[in-house]
Structure formats: C-alpha cells, structure tokens
XYZ file of C-alpha atoms in Angstrom:
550
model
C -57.467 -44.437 -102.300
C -59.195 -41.776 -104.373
C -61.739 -39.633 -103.280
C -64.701 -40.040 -105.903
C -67.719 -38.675 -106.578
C -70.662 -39.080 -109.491
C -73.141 -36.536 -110.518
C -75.975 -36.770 -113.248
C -76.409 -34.049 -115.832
C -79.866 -33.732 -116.532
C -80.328 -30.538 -117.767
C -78.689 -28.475 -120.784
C -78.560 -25.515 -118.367
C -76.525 -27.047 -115.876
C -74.308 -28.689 -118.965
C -73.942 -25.177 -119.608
C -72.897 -24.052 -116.097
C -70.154 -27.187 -116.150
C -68.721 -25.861 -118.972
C -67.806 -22.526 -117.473
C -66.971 -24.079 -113.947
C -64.509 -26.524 -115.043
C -62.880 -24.443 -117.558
C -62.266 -21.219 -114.977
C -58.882 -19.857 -115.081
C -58.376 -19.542 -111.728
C -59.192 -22.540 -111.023
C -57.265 -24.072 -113.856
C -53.697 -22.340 -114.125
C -50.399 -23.197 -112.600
C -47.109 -21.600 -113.726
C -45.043 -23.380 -115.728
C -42.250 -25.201 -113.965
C -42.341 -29.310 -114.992
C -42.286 -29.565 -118.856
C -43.228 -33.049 -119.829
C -44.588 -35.400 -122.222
C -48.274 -34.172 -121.100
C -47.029 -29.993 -122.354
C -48.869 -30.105 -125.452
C -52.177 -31.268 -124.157
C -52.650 -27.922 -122.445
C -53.637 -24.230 -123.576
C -51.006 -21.853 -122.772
C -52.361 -18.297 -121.621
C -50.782 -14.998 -120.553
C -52.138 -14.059 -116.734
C -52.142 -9.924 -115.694
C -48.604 -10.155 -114.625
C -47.037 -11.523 -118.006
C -46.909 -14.772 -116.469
C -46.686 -17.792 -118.962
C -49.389 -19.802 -117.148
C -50.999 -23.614 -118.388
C -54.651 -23.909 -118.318
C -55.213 -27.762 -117.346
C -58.277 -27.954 -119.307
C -58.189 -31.113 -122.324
C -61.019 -33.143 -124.188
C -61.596 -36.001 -126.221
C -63.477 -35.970 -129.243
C -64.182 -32.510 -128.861
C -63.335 -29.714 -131.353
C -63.514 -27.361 -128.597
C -63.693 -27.610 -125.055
C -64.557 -24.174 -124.560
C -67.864 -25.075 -126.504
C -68.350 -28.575 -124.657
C -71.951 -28.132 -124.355
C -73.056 -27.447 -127.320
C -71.237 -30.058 -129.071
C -72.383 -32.633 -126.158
C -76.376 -30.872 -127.421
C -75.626 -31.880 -130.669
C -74.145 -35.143 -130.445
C -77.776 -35.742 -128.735
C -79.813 -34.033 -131.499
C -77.828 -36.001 -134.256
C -78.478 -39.440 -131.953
C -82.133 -38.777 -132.343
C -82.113 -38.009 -136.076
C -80.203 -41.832 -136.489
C -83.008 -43.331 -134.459
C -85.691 -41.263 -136.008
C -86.497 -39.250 -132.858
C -85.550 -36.225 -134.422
C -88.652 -34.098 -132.986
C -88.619 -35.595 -129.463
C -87.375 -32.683 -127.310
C -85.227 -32.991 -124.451
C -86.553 -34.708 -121.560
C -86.808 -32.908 -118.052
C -85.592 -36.029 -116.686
C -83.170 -37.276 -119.589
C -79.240 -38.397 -118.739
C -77.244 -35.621 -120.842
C -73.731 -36.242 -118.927
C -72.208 -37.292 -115.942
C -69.890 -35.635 -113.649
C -67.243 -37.152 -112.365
C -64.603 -36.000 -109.374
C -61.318 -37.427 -107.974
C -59.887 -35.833 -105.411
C -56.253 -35.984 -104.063
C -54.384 -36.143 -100.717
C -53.139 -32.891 -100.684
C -49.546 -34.591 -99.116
C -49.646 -36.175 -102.600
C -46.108 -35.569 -105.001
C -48.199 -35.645 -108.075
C -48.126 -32.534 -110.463
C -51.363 -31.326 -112.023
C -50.254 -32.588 -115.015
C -49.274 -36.342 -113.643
C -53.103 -35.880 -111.452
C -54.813 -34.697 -115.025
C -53.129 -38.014 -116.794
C -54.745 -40.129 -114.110
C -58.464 -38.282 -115.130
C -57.794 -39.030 -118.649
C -56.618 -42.849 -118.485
C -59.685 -43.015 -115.956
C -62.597 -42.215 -118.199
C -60.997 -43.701 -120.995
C -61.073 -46.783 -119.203
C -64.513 -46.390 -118.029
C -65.943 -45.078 -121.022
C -63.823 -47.459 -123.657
C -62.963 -43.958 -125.352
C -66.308 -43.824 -127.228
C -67.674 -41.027 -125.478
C -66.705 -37.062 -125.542
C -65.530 -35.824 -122.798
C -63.694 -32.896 -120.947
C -61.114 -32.754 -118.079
C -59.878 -29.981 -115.880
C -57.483 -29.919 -112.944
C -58.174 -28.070 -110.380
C -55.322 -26.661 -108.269
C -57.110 -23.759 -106.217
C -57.135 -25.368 -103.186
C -55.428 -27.310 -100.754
C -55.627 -30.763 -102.796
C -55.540 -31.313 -106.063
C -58.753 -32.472 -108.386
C -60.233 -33.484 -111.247
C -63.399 -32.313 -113.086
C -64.488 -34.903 -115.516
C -67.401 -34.396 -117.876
C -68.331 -37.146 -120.172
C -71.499 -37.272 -122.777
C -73.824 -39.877 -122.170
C -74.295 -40.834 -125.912
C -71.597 -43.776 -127.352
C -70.594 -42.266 -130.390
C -70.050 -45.656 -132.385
C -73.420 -46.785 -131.225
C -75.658 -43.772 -130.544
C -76.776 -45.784 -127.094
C -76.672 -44.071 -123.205
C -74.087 -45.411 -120.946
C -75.590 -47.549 -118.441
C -74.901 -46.074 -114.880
C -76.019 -48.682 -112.845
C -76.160 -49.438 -108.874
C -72.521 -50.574 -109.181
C -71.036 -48.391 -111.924
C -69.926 -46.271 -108.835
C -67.344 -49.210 -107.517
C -66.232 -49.797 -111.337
C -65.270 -46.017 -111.689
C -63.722 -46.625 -107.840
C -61.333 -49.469 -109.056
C -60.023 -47.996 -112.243
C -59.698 -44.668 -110.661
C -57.556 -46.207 -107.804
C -55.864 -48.312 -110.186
C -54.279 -45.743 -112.006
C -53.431 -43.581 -108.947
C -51.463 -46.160 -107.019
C -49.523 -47.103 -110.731
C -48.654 -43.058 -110.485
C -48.402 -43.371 -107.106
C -50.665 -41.689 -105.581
C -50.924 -42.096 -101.904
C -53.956 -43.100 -99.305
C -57.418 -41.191 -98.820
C -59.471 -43.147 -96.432
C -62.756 -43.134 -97.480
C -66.000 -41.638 -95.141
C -67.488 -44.766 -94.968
C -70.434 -43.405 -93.169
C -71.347 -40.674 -95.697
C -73.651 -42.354 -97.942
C -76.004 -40.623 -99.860
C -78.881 -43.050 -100.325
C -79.493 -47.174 -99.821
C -77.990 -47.975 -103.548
C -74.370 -46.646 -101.946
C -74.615 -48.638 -98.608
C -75.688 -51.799 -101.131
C -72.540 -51.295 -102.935
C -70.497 -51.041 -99.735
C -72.033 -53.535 -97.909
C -70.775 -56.033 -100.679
C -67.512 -56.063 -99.703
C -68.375 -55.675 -95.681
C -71.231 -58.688 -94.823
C -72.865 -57.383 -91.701
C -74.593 -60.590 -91.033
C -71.124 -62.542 -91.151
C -69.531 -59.612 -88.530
C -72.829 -59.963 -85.921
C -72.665 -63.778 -86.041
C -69.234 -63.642 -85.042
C -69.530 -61.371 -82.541
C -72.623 -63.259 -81.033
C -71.166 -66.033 -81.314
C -68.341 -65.330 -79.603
C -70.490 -63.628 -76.408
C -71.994 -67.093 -75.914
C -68.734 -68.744 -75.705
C -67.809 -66.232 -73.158
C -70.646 -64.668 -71.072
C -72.129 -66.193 -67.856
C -75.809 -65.326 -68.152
C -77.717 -62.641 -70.535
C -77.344 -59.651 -68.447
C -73.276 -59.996 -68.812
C -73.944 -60.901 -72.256
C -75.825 -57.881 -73.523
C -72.781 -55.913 -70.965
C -70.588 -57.467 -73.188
C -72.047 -57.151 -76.143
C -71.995 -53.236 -75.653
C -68.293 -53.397 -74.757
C -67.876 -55.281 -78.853
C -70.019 -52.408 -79.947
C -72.721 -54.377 -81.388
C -76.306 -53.215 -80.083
C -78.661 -56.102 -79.220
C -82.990 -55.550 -79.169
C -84.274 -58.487 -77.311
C -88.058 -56.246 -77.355
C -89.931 -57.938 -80.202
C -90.524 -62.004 -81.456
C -86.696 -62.182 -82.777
C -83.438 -60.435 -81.214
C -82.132 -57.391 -83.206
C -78.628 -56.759 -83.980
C -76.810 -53.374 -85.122
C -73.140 -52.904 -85.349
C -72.373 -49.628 -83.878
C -68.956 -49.056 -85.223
C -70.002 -49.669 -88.836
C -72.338 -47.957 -90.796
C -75.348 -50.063 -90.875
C -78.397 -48.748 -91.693
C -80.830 -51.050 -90.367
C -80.841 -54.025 -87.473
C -80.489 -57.513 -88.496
C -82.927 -60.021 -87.160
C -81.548 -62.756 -85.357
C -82.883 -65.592 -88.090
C -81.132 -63.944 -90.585
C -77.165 -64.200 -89.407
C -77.594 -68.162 -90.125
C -77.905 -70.113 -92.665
C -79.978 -72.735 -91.074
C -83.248 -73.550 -93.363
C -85.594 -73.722 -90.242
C -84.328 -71.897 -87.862
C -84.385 -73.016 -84.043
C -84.257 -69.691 -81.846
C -80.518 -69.980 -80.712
C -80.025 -66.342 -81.564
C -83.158 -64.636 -79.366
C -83.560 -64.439 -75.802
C -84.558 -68.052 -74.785
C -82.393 -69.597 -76.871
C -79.299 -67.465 -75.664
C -79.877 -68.169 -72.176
C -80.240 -71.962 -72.427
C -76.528 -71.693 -73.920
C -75.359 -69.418 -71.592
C -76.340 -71.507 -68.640
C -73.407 -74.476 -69.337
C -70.743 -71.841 -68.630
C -69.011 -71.919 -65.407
C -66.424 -69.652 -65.807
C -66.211 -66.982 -68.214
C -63.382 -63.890 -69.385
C -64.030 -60.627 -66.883
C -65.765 -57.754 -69.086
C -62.778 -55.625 -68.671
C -60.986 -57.860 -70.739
C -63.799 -59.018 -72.998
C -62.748 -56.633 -76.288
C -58.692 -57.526 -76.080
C -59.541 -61.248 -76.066
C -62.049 -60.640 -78.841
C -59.882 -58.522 -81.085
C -56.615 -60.665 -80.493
C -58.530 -63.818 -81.557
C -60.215 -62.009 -84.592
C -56.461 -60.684 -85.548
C -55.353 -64.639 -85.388
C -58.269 -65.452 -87.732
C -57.294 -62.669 -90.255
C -53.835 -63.797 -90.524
C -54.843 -67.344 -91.208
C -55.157 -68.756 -94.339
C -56.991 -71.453 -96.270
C -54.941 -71.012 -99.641
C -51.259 -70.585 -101.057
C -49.832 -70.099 -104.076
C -47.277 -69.302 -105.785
C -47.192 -66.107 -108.099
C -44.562 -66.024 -111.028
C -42.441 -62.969 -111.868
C -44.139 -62.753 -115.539
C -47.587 -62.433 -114.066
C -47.229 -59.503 -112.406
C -47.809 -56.245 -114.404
C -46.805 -53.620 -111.365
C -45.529 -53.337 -107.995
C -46.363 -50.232 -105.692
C -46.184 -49.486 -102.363
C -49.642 -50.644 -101.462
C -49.244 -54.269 -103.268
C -49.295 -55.920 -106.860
C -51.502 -56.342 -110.125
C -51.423 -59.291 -111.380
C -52.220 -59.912 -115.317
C -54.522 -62.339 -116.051
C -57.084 -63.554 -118.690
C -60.422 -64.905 -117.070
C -62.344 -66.480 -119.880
C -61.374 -66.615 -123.551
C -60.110 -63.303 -124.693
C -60.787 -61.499 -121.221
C -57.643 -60.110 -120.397
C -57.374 -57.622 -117.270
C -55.783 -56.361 -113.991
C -56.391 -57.591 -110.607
C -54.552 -56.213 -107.585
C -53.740 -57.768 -104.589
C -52.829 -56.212 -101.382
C -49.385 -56.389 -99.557
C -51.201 -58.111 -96.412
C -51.789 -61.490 -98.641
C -48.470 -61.536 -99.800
C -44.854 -62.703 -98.619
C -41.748 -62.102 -100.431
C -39.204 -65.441 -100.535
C -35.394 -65.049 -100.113
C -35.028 -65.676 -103.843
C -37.806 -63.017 -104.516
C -40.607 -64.872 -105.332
C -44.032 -63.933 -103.935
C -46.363 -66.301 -102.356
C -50.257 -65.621 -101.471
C -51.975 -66.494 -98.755
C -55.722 -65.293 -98.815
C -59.018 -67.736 -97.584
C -61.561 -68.946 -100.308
C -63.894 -66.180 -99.363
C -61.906 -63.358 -99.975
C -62.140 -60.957 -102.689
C -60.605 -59.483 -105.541
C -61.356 -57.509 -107.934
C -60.799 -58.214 -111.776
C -60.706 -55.171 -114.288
C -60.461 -55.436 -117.750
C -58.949 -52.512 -119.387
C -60.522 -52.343 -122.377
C -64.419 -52.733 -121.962
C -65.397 -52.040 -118.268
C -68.455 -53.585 -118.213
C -66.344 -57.204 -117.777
C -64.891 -56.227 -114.659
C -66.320 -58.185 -111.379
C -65.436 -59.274 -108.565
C -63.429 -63.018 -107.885
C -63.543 -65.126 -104.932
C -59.900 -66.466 -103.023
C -60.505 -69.995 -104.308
C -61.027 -68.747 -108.402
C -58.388 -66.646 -107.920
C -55.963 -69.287 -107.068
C -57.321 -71.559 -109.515
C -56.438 -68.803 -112.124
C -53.334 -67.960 -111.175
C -52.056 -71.660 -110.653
C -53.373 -72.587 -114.201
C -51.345 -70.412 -116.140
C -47.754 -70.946 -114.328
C -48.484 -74.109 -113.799
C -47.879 -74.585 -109.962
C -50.254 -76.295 -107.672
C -51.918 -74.494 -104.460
C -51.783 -75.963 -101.168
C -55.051 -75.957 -99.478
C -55.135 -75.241 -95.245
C -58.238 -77.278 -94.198
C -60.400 -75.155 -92.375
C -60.608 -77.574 -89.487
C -56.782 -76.682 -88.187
C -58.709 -73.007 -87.389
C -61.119 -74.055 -85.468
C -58.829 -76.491 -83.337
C -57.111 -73.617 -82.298
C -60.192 -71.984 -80.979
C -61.144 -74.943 -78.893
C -57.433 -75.358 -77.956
C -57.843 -71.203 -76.668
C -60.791 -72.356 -75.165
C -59.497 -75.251 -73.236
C -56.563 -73.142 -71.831
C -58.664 -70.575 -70.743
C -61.045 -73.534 -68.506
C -57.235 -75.022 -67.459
C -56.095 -71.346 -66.348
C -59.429 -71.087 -64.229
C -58.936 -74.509 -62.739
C -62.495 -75.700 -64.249
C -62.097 -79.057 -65.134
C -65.630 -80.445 -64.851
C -68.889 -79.768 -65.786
C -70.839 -79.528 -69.093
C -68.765 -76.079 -70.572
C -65.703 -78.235 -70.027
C -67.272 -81.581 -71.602
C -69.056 -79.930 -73.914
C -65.230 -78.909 -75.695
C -63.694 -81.835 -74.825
C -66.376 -83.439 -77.203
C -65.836 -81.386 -79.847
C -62.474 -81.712 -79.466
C -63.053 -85.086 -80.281
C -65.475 -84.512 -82.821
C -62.747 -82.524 -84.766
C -59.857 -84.855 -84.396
C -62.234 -87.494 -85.740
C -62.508 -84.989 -88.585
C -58.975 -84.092 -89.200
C -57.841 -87.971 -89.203
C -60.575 -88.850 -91.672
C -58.787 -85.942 -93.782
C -55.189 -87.031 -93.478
C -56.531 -90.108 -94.968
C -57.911 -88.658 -97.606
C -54.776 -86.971 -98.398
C -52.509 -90.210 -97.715
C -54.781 -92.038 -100.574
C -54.387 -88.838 -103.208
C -50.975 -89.228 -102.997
C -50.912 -92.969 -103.197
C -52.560 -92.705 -106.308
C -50.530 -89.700 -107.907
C -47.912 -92.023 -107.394
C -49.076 -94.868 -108.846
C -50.097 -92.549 -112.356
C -46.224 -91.574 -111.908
C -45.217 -94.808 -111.611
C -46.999 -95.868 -114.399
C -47.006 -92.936 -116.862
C -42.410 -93.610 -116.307
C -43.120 -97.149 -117.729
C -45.067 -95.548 -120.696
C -41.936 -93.911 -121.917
C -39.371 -96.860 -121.094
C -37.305 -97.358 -124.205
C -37.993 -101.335 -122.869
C -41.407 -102.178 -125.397
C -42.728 -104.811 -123.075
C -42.621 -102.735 -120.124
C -44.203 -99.377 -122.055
C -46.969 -101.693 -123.466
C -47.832 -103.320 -120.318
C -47.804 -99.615 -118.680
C -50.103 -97.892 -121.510
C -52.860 -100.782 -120.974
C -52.499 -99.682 -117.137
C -53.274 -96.126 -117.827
C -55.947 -97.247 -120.289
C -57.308 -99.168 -117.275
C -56.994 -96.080 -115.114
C -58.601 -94.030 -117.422
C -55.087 -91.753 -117.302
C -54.022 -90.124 -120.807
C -50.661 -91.341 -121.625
C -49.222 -87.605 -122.400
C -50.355 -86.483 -119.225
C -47.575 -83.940 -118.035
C -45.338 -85.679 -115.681
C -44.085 -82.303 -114.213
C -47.612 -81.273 -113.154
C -48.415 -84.412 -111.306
C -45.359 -84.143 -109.261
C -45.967 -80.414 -108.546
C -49.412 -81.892 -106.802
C -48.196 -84.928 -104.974
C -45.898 -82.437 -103.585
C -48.500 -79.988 -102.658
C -50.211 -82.861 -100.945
C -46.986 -83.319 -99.200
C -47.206 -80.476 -97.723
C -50.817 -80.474 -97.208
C -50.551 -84.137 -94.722
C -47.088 -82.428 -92.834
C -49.294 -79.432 -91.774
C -52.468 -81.592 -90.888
C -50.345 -84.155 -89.145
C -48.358 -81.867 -87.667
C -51.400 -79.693 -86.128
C -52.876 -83.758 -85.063
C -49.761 -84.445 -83.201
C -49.974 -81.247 -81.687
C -53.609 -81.107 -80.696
C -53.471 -85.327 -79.440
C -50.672 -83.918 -76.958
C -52.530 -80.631 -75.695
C -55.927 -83.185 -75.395
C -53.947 -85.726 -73.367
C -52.601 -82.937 -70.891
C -56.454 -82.012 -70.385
C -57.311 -85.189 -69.538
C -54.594 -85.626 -67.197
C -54.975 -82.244 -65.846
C -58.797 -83.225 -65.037
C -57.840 -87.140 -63.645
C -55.424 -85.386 -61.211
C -58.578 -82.666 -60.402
C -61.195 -85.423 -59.997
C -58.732 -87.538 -57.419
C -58.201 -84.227 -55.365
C -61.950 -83.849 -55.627
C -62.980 -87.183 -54.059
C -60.790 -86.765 -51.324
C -62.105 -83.291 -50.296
C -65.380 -83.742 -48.705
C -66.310 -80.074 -49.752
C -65.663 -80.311 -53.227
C -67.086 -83.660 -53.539
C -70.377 -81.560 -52.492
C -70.179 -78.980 -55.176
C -73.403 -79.736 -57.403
C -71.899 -79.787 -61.267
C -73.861 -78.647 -63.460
C-alpha cells in the first residue's frame, strides 16, 4: 500500500548528514492553508517572500530536533556508562539508528500534515514509543514522504532494537495499517526489486513457489499429449522447465524467483518416486488421448485457477462489535489472541460478503493468511492461518463456522475433466477410466463424510434432548436426564444456544455435501450412459471396433 524502505545508521557521520537532510527547508515547508489539530506540532518560519510557511519537521523524546544527533550520541554514551562500557568507543560496524521511508501515491488526498501523522503513529507502533526519534515530511516532489529517524537504544531498558529478517514486513503492516485507516490509497509494490536473499525470504512467505509450480505441473499432465507439447505448454503458463540434470528444474518466469526448484521438492512425498522428471512425466502423459489445443492452454488454466480462488473451505460469521474499521480496501477486525494479546487484523474485501441486513460473512480456505498486529508491543504480531482465524473469531461471538470439505473442489475438477473427454467424444480408454475411477474413489469419500455429519448431528441432538429434560420443572424427568448426561460425559450447564448454533451449522454442512452428491451421481450416470451408447455404436462399426485402445 505504502512504499517502504529501511536503512541502517552505522556511523555518527552519516547520523550527522540525516540530521541536516531531513530537516532542509526546502524540502520541509508548505504554506499554510489546512489548520488542524496536528498545527502545533510544527515550527513556523518566515520564507524570503514574507510567507508564513510550516516546517514539517517533529520528534519524540528529543529536546531538539535540530540537534538529533548529538542527543541520539549521547543517549549511546550514557547506555554504556549504565552497562559499564563507558570507555568502549563506537564501533565501525555498531547499529546507531535506522532510517525509515514511506512514500505516497502522489494521486493521494492526504495533506502533509495527515501523511506526517501516519509517520508518527507508525514508529510509535513499531518502536512502543521507547525510542527517540525524528520525522520530516517531505513535499518537494511529486509524492509525498516521510523521513523517519529512530535511535537504536530503548530508553527504559538501555537494549538495541532487534531488526531482524522480518522486522521489514512488521514495519510493512503497521505502516499500511495506518494509511488505509487515513485513507491512503494503493502503491503496488516492485515485487522484483529485492535487494538481497533475506527480502525474497520475507516475500516468498506469503507467495509459496513450490505450491504455484506443482500446480502448474500438475495441471500440464492432466492436459498435454506427450513431453514435447508439455514443455510447449509449459512455456505458454510461463513456468520454465530443465529436464538437463538427475531431477527436472522448475522456475516461474512471471514471479520473481531467484533460484529453480527441483522436481523432489514441490511434493511432500517422504520417498519420492520420479513423477515430476522426465521418465516419470512421460509415463503419465502417455494415458491421454485427447488433450486442450495450446492456443487455448493459458485461458483454461487461468479460468480454472480463478474457480479455485473463489472457493472456499470456511465461513463465518463476523459481528458488528468486532470490527474496529471499515475502508475502502476491507476491514480490521479486533481481537485478543492469547491472554492479554489484544490487536488488529485486517481482512480484505475479496473474503468478505455483505448480507441484506448488513452483516458480513467470510469466506477464506484454512491456508490462507492473515496478519495479526498488536498495537502496543510489535514484537507479538505474526501471522494466522484461515482455520485459527475462524476459530478466533467464532469463539468470541459465539457463532459456529461451517466447514466446505475440500473434496466438493476437487469433484468439480474431475467433473471439468469429464466434460472436456464428453466434448471430444472420448469415451474409452485409460485417460477416460482412469477419472471415472476417481470419480468413484471420491464419491466413496464424500458419502463416508455425509455420514459422518448425519451421526454429529444425531448426537447434538440427543445432548439437546437431554440437556431440555435437565431443566424440566418435572423432578423425575430432570433426574433421570442429569444421570444421562453424567453417562454422556455432557456438563449439565452446557449452553443450549451454542449447541443449536452447531447442529445448525452441520445442517448446512450435509445440504451442501448432499447437494454436490446428488449432483455429481447425476453428471456420473450421464457418463456412463454417454459411453454404453458409444461402445454399442462401436461394436457395430467394423472400423472402430479396430481402433487399438490404449
């Protein structure tokens, strides 16, 4: 959202320089036309031209930010005196300060002194207000920026601040928190300009490589005839394939990935069995009769990766008193994860869908992920998966999530898969059988599920049942009822209201698993007839009846 960047201070020279840059009238000044609530944080100075002008230039915990590096020296000196390093000089190599930039869209509303208020609530954030530092808003060129310079050295307790590999993404988050509350609009971040491995790292944990290639592959063997169209095809979904060396290499080319993957490591198989190099690929690849052209190859990939990102595994409900802010770009949610770990998380507009009464409902899949910030002490903030997020929310208002299995996805794979063999007219052959038994397979699955869910509710209404009889004004019957829940190892003040709220998530839960069953059992026995009707016409024609099947 934000443009960032992070710079160590290492030297008192360069503190030195800092202090001059950031603090540079012409860099600094605007004329004043918005007086605000923010007016009194600022110098006020006289420019050439009589000009009342406001130098956006403001510090915390420093005397005076015109003198920022000295009093960042001595907060250092007097450090090393409490530790008893008092005649250890500076290090060439020691942390003094870091630098810290946000840069704004320069189609952004925001006034320097609204852009200046996001700096400060920033650091302050970041920082937990224990270190000194100095802001100044640029507004020389085209966007608006801000320099922040913050002393290493924790004033309560004397210690460095800990920039580690993924400080970078903490500062990220808070800094884009606080722009989108101001509202702030959209920078899309270079996400090929990364200075060193530590920055891809940090990227590349919200953007798995190995999950995108496996997908991708995977998808070229359902849908390539033999490995020259595959490695055709493969070019055509941008992924780069080296089939030179013991195991096949894979590089994305439209993200920015450093180095190929091997093919043994996009699976999670413990001893892995070739299917991803060259032999293994083309003893898959020969079962496939008919295949998409490689004109068409990328539309047909993208429109059944767009079905998979609008399906979900997950939905809850989100209550009105849980959410903190709205803004264009989606919600933040408050939320306490662990005992006395209250923070922010914010979840996108895609994952969300507004009811006719108001209410928002989420729809994410286990593995996404959110991130959790906790305003006070920055160093608690991580990141959550779909399925504790859900958990979280649901536990505090008290709703229950309904659960999509992850079987009712794949069925509509194989049921794209199927169509595509129907459309083609190939109705024999392994590529066709081979579906049409894990078609099976699946449905096997799914029924084994709907079971599972006919039984839960069975018993949630059996607690129900029996937890009414507990409080029946009738003795007999409430005695005879607690004994039962004794039996069933159910606490008699068990809440009632919460036990419905799941059976009737489970309700829900069977409709949408029978519903898919019915749905699937119908498309299976059209196949079937489809292929009856194509084996008839294929005994009477003595031509056909030639064909060898492979």
């Amino acid at each position: 959202m934000v443009y960032t960047k992070h710079f160590v201070v290492h030297a008192t020279w360069k503190l030195n320089q800092l202090n001059k840059y950031i603090e540079d009238a012409t860099k600094t000044t605007h004329d004043v036309d918005s007086p605000g609530h923010l007016n009194n944080l600022f110098e006020y100075i006289s420019n050439d031209d009589k000009t009342v002008s406001k130098q956006l230039v403001s510090g915390h915990h420093v005397i005076d930010v015109h003198d920022m590096a000295e009093e960042f020296i001595q907060t250092h000196i007097f450090a090393k005196n409490k530790k008893g390093n008092a005649k250890l000089l500076f290090k060439d190599n020691e942390v003094l300060a870091h630098h810290l930039i946000q840069s704004f869209s320069p189609d952004d509303t925001l006034t320097p002194e609204e852009i200046h208020e996001i700096g400060r609530k920033t650091v302050l954030e970041l920082t937990g207000g224990q270190h000194e530092f100095v802001i100044a808003t640029h507004v020389d060129k085209d966007h608006i920026h801000n320099h922040i310079i913050f002393n290493a050295i924790n004033l309560e307790t004397h210690k460095k601040f800990r920039w580690t590999k993924s400080t970078k993404k903490v500062y990220e988050h808070i800094s884009d928190k606080h722009a989108d509350y101001a509202g702030a609009k959209i920078i899309e971040h270079d996400k090929s300009n990364f200075k060193n491995f530590t920055d891809y790292q940090i990227y590349n944990r919200e953007k798995s490589f190995k999950q995108e290639i496996k997908k991708r592959v995977d998808f070229l063997l359902a849908n390539s005839k033999d490995q020259y169209d595959f490695v055709l095809k493969s070019r055509a979904l941008k992924l780069d394939i080296d089939f030179s060396g013991k195991y096949a290499k894979y590089k994305l080319l439209d993200e920015p990935q450093l180095r190929p993957t091997r093919s043994r490591s996009i699976t999670k198989l413990k001893k892995y069995d070739g299917r991803y190099d060259s032999t293994g690929i083309m003893e898959r690849l020969k079962d496939n009769i008919v295949v998409p052209d490689l004109e068409n190859i990328k539309q047909i990939f993208d429109s059944q990766n767009q079905a998979e990102v609008n399906d979900f595994e997950l939905n809850a409900k989100i209550k009105p008193w849980q959410i903190d802010k709205k803004t264009n770009h989606g919600i933040y949610i408050d939320m306490e994860y662990g005992t006395g770990n209250n923070g922010l998380i914010f979840i996108h507009n895609k994952f969300l869908e507004k009811n006719s009464d108001g209410t928002l409902e989420l729809f994410i899949k286990e593995k996404d992920y959110f991130y959790f910030m906790n305003g006070q002490k920055s160093q608690f903030n991580k990141y959550l998966t779909g399925k504790t997020l859900v958990n979280q929310l649901s536990y505090f208002n008290q709703t229950i999530p309904v659960r999509k299995p992850r079987e009712l996805r794949a069925i509509d794979d194989l049921v794209s898969a199927l169509n595509f063999l129907s459309d083609n007219q190939v109705t024999n052959g392994e590529q066709f059988e081979l579906l049409a038994s894990k078609f099976d397979d699946m449905i096997a699955e799914i029924k084994s599920q709907l079971v599972t869910a006919e039984d839960k509710i069975i018993q949630l209404n059996l607690v129900l049942k029996t937890l009414s009889g507990a409080s029946s004004t009738d003795e007999i019957t409430k005695s005879k009822a607690k004994e039962k829940l004794q039996q069933m190892n159910i606490d008699p003040d068990t809440s009632v209201d919460l036990l419905e709220k799941q059976a009737e998530a489970l309700v829900i839960e069977k409709n949408i698993i029978e519903d898919k069953l019915s749905e699937v059992i119908n498309d299976l026995k059209l196949y079937e007839n489809i292929k009856h009707t194509s084996d008839k016409e294929r005994e009477n024609d003595p031509i056909k009846n030639k064909e060898v099947k492979r």
